[in-house]
CSV table of C-alpha atoms in Angstrom, one decimal:
chain,number,residue,atom,x,y,z
A,1,MET,CA,34.0,-4.6,-34.9
A,2,SER,CA,32.0,-2.4,-37.2
A,3,ARG,CA,29.3,0.0,-35.9
A,4,THR,CA,26.7,-2.1,-37.7
A,5,THR,CA,27.7,-5.2,-35.7
A,6,GLU,CA,27.6,-3.2,-32.5
A,7,ASP,CA,24.1,-2.1,-33.3
A,8,VAL,CA,23.0,-5.7,-34.0
A,9,ASN,CA,24.5,-6.7,-30.6
A,10,LYS,CA,22.6,-3.9,-28.9
A,11,LEU,CA,19.4,-5.0,-30.6
A,12,THR,CA,19.9,-8.6,-29.4
A,13,GLU,CA,20.5,-7.5,-25.8
A,14,SER,CA,17.5,-5.1,-25.8
A,15,THR,CA,15.3,-7.8,-27.3
A,16,TYR,CA,16.2,-10.3,-24.5
A,17,LYS,CA,15.8,-7.5,-21.9
A,18,ASN,CA,12.4,-6.5,-23.3
A,19,VAL,CA,11.2,-10.1,-22.9
A,20,MET,CA,12.6,-10.4,-19.4
A,21,GLU,CA,11.7,-6.9,-18.1
A,22,GLN,CA,8.5,-6.1,-20.0
A,23,PHE,CA,6.9,-9.2,-21.6
A,24,ASN,CA,7.3,-11.7,-18.7
A,25,PRO,CA,6.2,-9.3,-16.0
A,26,GLY,CA,3.3,-8.3,-18.3
A,27,LEU,CA,2.4,-12.0,-18.6
A,28,ARG,CA,2.4,-12.4,-14.8
A,29,ASN,CA,0.2,-9.3,-14.5
A,30,LEU,CA,-2.2,-10.9,-17.1
A,31,VAL,CA,-2.4,-14.0,-14.9
A,32,ASN,CA,-3.3,-12.0,-11.9
A,33,LEU,CA,-5.9,-10.0,-13.8
A,34,GLY,CA,-7.3,-13.2,-15.4
A,35,LYS,CA,-7.8,-14.7,-11.9
A,36,SER,CA,-9.7,-11.5,-10.8
A,37,TYR,CA,-11.8,-11.7,-14.0
A,38,GLU,CA,-12.7,-15.3,-13.1
A,39,LYS,CA,-13.7,-14.3,-9.6
A,40,ALA,CA,-15.8,-11.5,-11.0
A,41,VAL,CA,-17.6,-13.9,-13.4
A,42,THR,CA,-18.1,-16.5,-10.7
A,43,ALA,CA,-19.6,-13.9,-8.4
A,44,MET,CA,-21.8,-12.7,-11.3
A,45,THR,CA,-23.0,-16.2,-12.2
A,46,PHE,CA,-23.7,-17.0,-8.5
A,47,ALA,CA,-25.8,-13.8,-8.2
A,48,GLY,CA,-27.5,-14.5,-11.5
A,49,LYS,CA,-28.5,-18.0,-10.3
A,50,THR,CA,-29.8,-16.6,-7.0
A,51,TYR,CA,-31.8,-13.9,-8.8
A,52,PHE,CA,-33.4,-16.3,-11.3
A,53,ASP,CA,-34.2,-18.9,-8.6
A,54,ALA,CA,-36.2,-16.1,-7.0
A,55,VAL,CA,-37.9,-15.3,-10.3
A,56,SER,CA,-38.7,-19.0,-10.6
A,57,LYS,CA,-40.3,-19.1,-7.1
A,58,ILE,CA,-42.5,-16.1,-8.0
A,59,GLY,CA,-43.5,-18.0,-11.2
A,60,GLU,CA,-44.4,-21.0,-9.1
A,61,ASN,CA,-46.6,-18.9,-6.9
A,62,ALA,CA,-48.3,-17.4,-9.9
A,63,ALA,CA,-48.8,-20.8,-11.5
A,64,VAL,CA,-51.3,-21.8,-8.8
A,65,SER,CA,-53.5,-18.8,-9.5
A,66,PRO,CA,-56.3,-19.3,-11.9
A,67,VAL,CA,-55.8,-15.9,-13.6
A,68,SER,CA,-52.0,-15.7,-13.5
A,69,ARG,CA,-51.1,-19.3,-14.3
A,70,GLU,CA,-49.7,-18.6,-17.8
A,71,LEU,CA,-47.7,-15.7,-16.6
A,72,GLY,CA,-46.2,-17.9,-13.9
A,73,VAL,CA,-45.2,-20.5,-16.5
A,74,VAL,CA,-43.5,-17.8,-18.6
A,75,LEU,CA,-41.5,-16.6,-15.5
A,76,MET,CA,-40.4,-20.1,-14.8
A,77,GLU,CA,-39.3,-20.6,-18.5
A,78,ILE,CA,-37.4,-17.3,-18.4
A,79,SER,CA,-35.7,-18.5,-15.2
A,80,GLU,CA,-34.8,-21.8,-16.9
A,81,VAL,CA,-33.3,-20.1,-20.0
A,82,HIS,CA,-31.1,-17.8,-17.8
A,83,LYS,CA,-29.9,-20.7,-15.7
A,84,LYS,CA,-28.8,-22.5,-18.9
A,85,VAL,CA,-27.0,-19.3,-20.0
A,86,GLN,CA,-25.2,-19.2,-16.6
A,87,LEU,CA,-24.1,-22.8,-16.9
A,88,GLU,CA,-22.8,-22.2,-20.4
A,89,LEU,CA,-20.9,-19.2,-19.2
A,90,GLU,CA,-19.4,-21.2,-16.3
A,91,GLU,CA,-18.2,-23.9,-18.8
A,92,THR,CA,-16.7,-21.2,-21.0
A,93,PHE,CA,-14.7,-19.8,-18.0
A,94,LYS,CA,-13.6,-23.3,-16.9
A,95,LYS,CA,-11.9,-23.4,-20.4
A,96,PHE,CA,-10.6,-19.9,-19.9
A,97,HIS,CA,-8.9,-21.0,-16.6
A,98,ARG,CA,-7.7,-24.3,-18.0
A,99,GLU,CA,-6.6,-23.3,-21.5
A,100,LEU,CA,-5.5,-19.7,-21.0
A,101,ILE,CA,-4.7,-18.7,-17.4
A,102,THR,CA,-3.1,-22.0,-16.4
A,103,GLU,CA,-1.1,-22.0,-19.6
A,104,LEU,CA,0.1,-18.4,-19.1
A,105,GLU,CA,1.1,-19.1,-15.5
A,106,LYS,CA,3.1,-22.2,-16.5
A,107,LYS,CA,4.7,-20.3,-19.4
A,108,THR,CA,5.7,-17.4,-17.2
A,109,ASP,CA,7.4,-19.6,-14.5
A,110,MET,CA,9.3,-21.6,-17.1
A,111,ASP,CA,10.2,-18.7,-19.3
A,112,ILE,CA,11.8,-16.5,-16.6
A,113,LYS,CA,14.5,-19.2,-16.0
A,114,TYR,CA,14.9,-20.1,-19.6
A,115,MET,CA,15.4,-16.5,-20.9
A,116,ASN,CA,17.8,-15.6,-18.1
A,117,ALA,CA,19.9,-18.7,-18.9
A,118,THR,CA,19.7,-18.0,-22.7
A,119,PHE,CA,20.7,-14.4,-22.3
A,120,LYS,CA,23.5,-15.1,-19.9
A,121,ARG,CA,24.8,-17.8,-22.3
A,122,TYR,CA,24.8,-15.3,-25.2
A,123,GLN,CA,26.6,-12.6,-23.1
A,124,SER,CA,29.2,-15.1,-21.9
A,125,GLU,CA,30.0,-16.3,-25.4
A,126,HIS,CA,30.0,-12.8,-26.7
A,127,LYS,CA,32.5,-11.7,-24.0
A,128,PHE,CA,34.6,-14.8,-24.7
A,129,LYS,CA,34.8,-14.1,-28.4
A,130,GLN,CA,35.4,-10.3,-27.8
A,131,ASP,CA,38.2,-11.0,-25.4
A,132,PHE,CA,39.9,-13.2,-28.0
A,133,LEU,CA,39.5,-10.6,-30.7
A,134,ASP,CA,40.8,-7.8,-28.4
A,135,LYS,CA,43.8,-10.0,-27.5
A,136,SER,CA,44.6,-10.5,-31.2
A,137,GLN,CA,44.3,-6.8,-32.0
A,138,ALA,CA,46.6,-6.0,-29.0
A,139,ASP,CA,49.1,-8.6,-30.2
A,140,LEU,CA,49.2,-6.9,-33.6
A,141,LYS,CA,49.8,-3.5,-32.1
A,142,LYS,CA,52.7,-5.0,-30.0
A,143,LEU,CA,54.1,-6.7,-33.1
A,144,ARG,CA,54.0,-3.5,-35.2
A,145,ARG,CA,55.7,-1.5,-32.4
A,146,LYS,CA,58.5,-4.1,-32.3
A,147,SER,CA,58.8,-4.2,-36.1
A,148,GLN,CA,59.2,-0.4,-36.5
A,149,GLY,CA,62.3,0.3,-38.6
A,150,LYS,CA,62.8,-3.3,-39.2
A,151,HIS,CA,61.9,-5.0,-42.5
A,152,SER,CA,62.8,-8.6,-41.8
A,153,SER,CA,60.6,-11.2,-43.3
A,154,LYS,CA,60.1,-12.7,-39.8
A,155,TYR,CA,58.0,-9.7,-38.7
A,156,GLU,CA,56.1,-9.6,-42.0
A,157,VAL,CA,55.1,-13.3,-41.7
A,158,LYS,CA,54.0,-12.8,-38.0
A,159,GLU,CA,52.1,-9.7,-38.9
A,160,ASN,CA,50.3,-11.4,-41.7
A,161,GLU,CA,49.4,-14.4,-39.5
A,162,CYS,CA,48.1,-12.0,-36.8
A,163,MET,CA,46.0,-10.1,-39.3
A,164,GLU,CA,44.6,-13.4,-40.7
A,165,THR,CA,43.7,-14.4,-37.1
A,166,ILE,CA,42.0,-11.0,-36.5
A,167,SER,CA,40.0,-11.3,-39.7
A,168,SER,CA,38.9,-14.8,-38.9
A,169,ARG,CA,37.8,-13.8,-35.4
A,170,GLN,CA,36.0,-10.8,-36.7
A,171,THR,CA,34.1,-12.9,-39.2
A,172,ASP,CA,33.3,-15.4,-36.4
A,173,MET,CA,32.1,-12.6,-34.2
A,174,GLN,CA,29.9,-11.1,-36.9
A,175,ARG,CA,28.4,-14.5,-37.6
A,176,PHE,CA,27.8,-15.2,-34.0
A,177,ILE,CA,26.1,-11.8,-33.4
A,178,ALA,CA,23.9,-12.1,-36.6
A,179,GLU,CA,22.8,-15.6,-35.5
A,180,GLY,CA,22.3,-14.5,-31.9
A,181,CYS,CA,20.1,-11.6,-33.0
A,182,LYS,CA,18.0,-13.8,-35.3
A,183,GLU,CA,17.4,-16.2,-32.4
A,184,ALA,CA,16.6,-13.4,-30.0
A,185,LEU,CA,14.0,-12.0,-32.4
A,186,LEU,CA,12.5,-15.4,-33.0
A,187,GLU,CA,12.3,-16.0,-29.2
A,188,GLU,CA,10.4,-12.7,-28.9
A,189,LYS,CA,8.1,-13.6,-31.8
A,190,ARG,CA,7.3,-17.0,-30.4
A,191,ARG,CA,6.1,-15.5,-27.1
A,192,PHE,CA,3.8,-13.0,-28.9
A,193,CYS,CA,2.5,-15.8,-31.1
A,194,PHE,CA,1.8,-17.9,-28.0
A,195,LEU,CA,-0.2,-15.0,-26.5
A,196,VAL,CA,-2.1,-14.3,-29.6
A,197,ASP,CA,-2.9,-18.0,-30.2
A,198,LYS,CA,-4.3,-18.5,-26.7
A,199,HIS,CA,-6.4,-15.3,-26.8
A,200,CYS,CA,-7.7,-16.2,-30.3
A,201,ALA,CA,-8.8,-19.6,-29.0
A,202,PHE,CA,-10.6,-18.0,-26.0
A,203,THR,CA,-12.2,-15.4,-28.3
A,204,TYR,CA,-13.5,-18.2,-30.5
A,205,GLN,CA,-15.0,-19.9,-27.4
A,206,LEU,CA,-16.6,-16.7,-26.2
A,207,THR,CA,-18.1,-16.1,-29.7
A,208,ALA,CA,-19.4,-19.6,-29.7
A,209,PHE,CA,-21.0,-19.0,-26.3
A,210,HIS,CA,-22.7,-15.8,-27.5
A,211,ASP,CA,-23.9,-17.6,-30.7
A,212,LYS,CA,-25.4,-20.4,-28.6
A,213,VAL,CA,-27.3,-18.3,-26.1
A,214,THR,CA,-28.7,-16.0,-28.8
A,215,HIS,CA,-30.2,-18.7,-31.0
């Protein structure tokens, strides 16, 4: 096997390991952080509602005064606007939970099993092909030792057949490693695409929320 093929195999293995040892744990950490983020927003919206309920009550008290009536109405209107903002934020974070955190959690649980199985299958098939190639190369060495000093056509034919087998198995191994590397890199890219897509969608929702509450 050429050095280039070995490098490609190393890249394949490191790509699978990177997904399993870095990306998936990172995704699980994102899920935990996302849940903490949700709790913080829930606590903030609850505190906001309580605060602006209090503002509204003060406004109601002012509204019965002959000199402060208009100011009381303004305070109640301010309270109402902020309550609507809080409701919009709650709706946005319901989508954050449903469309991002839940999806990430589902993806992580499914992906750990899938990637472990895929990587093991690649390693198993690689070992199987490598063992066959090593056996053919060992057979050729034995044959050459036997044929030393002998020039019979029988040895030449066997040696040629053995070399053809080695060449065929090397080609098969190179093809397998190239395809395996391509698939591993695609698997990695799919996961980053998934993460980018989900966060782009949430960013769009958050932008829509800000546009709505500022107009």
